[in-house]
XYZ file of N, CA and C in Angstrom:
174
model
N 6.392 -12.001 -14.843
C 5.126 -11.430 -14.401
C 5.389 -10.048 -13.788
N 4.153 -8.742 -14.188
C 4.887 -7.830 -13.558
C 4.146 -7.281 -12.456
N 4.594 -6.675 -11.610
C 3.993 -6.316 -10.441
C 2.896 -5.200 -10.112
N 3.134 -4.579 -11.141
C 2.000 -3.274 -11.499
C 0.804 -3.409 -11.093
N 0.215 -2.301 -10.360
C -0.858 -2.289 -9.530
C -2.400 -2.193 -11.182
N -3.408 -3.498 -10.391
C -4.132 -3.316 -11.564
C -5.111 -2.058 -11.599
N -5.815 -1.582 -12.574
C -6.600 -0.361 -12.594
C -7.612 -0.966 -12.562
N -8.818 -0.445 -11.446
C -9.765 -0.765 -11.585
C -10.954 -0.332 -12.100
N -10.980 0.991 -12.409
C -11.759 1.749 -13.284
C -10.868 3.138 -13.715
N -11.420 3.622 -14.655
C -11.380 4.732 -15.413
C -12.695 5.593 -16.005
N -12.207 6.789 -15.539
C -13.520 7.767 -15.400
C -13.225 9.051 -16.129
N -13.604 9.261 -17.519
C -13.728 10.804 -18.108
C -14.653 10.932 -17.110
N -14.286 12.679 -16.784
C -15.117 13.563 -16.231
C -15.138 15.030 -16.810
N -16.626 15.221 -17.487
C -16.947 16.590 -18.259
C -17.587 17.214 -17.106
N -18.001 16.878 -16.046
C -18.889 17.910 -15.705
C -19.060 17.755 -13.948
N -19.749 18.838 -13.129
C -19.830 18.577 -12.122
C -20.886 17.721 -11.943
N -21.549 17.254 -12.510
C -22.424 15.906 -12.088
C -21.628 14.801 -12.409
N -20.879 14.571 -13.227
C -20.216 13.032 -13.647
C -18.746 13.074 -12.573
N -18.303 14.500 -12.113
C -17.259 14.098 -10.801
C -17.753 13.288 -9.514
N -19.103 14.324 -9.327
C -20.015 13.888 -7.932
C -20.595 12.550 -8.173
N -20.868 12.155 -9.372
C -21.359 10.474 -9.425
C -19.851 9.680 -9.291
N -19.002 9.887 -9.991
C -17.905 9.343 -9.611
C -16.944 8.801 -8.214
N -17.601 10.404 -7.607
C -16.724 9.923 -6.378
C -17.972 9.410 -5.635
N -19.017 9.204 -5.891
C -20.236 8.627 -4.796
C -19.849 7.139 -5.246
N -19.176 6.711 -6.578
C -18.995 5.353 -6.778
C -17.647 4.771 -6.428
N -16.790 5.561 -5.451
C -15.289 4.938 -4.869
C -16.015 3.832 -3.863
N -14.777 2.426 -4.153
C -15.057 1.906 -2.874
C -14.401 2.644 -1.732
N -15.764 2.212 -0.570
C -15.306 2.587 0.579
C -14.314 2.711 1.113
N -13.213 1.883 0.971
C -11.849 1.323 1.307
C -10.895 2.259 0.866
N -10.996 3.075 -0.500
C -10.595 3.877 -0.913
C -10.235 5.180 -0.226
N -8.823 5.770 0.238
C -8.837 6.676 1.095
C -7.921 7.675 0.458
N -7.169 7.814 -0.400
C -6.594 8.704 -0.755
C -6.384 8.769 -2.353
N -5.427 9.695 -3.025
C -5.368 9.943 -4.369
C -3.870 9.363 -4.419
N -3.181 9.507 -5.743
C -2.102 9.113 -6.017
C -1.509 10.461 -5.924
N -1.558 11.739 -6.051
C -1.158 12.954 -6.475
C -2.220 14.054 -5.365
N -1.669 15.031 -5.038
C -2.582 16.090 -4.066
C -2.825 16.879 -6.139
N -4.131 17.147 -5.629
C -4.833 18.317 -6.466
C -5.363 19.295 -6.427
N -5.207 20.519 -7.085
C -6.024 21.724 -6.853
C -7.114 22.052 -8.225
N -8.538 22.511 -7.072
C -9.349 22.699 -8.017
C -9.568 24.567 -8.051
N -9.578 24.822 -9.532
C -9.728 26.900 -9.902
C -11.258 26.406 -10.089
N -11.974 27.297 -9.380
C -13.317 27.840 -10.308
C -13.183 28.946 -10.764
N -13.522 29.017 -12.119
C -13.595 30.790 -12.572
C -14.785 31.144 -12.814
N -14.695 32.187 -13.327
C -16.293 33.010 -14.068
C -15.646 33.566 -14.464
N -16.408 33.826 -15.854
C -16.240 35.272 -16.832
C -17.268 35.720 -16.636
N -17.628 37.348 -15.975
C -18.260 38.437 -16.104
C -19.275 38.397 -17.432
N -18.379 38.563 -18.322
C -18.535 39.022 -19.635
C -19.708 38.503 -20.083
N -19.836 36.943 -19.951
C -21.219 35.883 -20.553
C -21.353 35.488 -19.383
N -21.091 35.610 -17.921
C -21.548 34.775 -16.879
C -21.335 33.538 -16.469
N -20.349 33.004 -17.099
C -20.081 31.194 -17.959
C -18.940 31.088 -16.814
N -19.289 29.856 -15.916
C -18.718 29.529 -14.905
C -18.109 27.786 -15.120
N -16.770 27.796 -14.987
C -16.235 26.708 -14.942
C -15.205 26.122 -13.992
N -14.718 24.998 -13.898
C -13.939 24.512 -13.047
C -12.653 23.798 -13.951
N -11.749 23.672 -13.312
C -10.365 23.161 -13.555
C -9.509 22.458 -12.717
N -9.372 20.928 -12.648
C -8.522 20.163 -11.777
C -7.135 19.812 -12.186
N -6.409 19.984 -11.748
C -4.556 19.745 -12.288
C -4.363 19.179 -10.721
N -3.310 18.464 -11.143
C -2.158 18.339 -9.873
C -1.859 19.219 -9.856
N -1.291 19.074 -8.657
C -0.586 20.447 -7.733
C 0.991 20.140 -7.447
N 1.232 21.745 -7.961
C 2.804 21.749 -7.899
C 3.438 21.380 -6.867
């Protein structure tokens, strides 16, 4: 039998509404991440087109 922690959900996230529903659906109990992360927002000027980008952090 192996000891591996079970997963209790899994969450694609496209967008800033499906992050913010996501994390409004952690249990409470839930207090930290497995990994520290950094989030880039950019913009391009050019078309105005604003996005975000989450990676672990080095």
């Amino acid at each position: 039998m192996s000891n591996q922690p079970k997963v209790l959900s899994r969450t694609h996230i496209g967008s800033k509404r499906e992050l913010a529903e996501a994390v409004a659906q952690l249990p409470s109990d839930v207090d930290g991440v497995e990994e520290t992360y950094v989030m880039n927002v950019y913009h391009d000027e050019s078309n105005n087109e604003k996005w975000l980008e989450i990676m672990p952090a080095k």
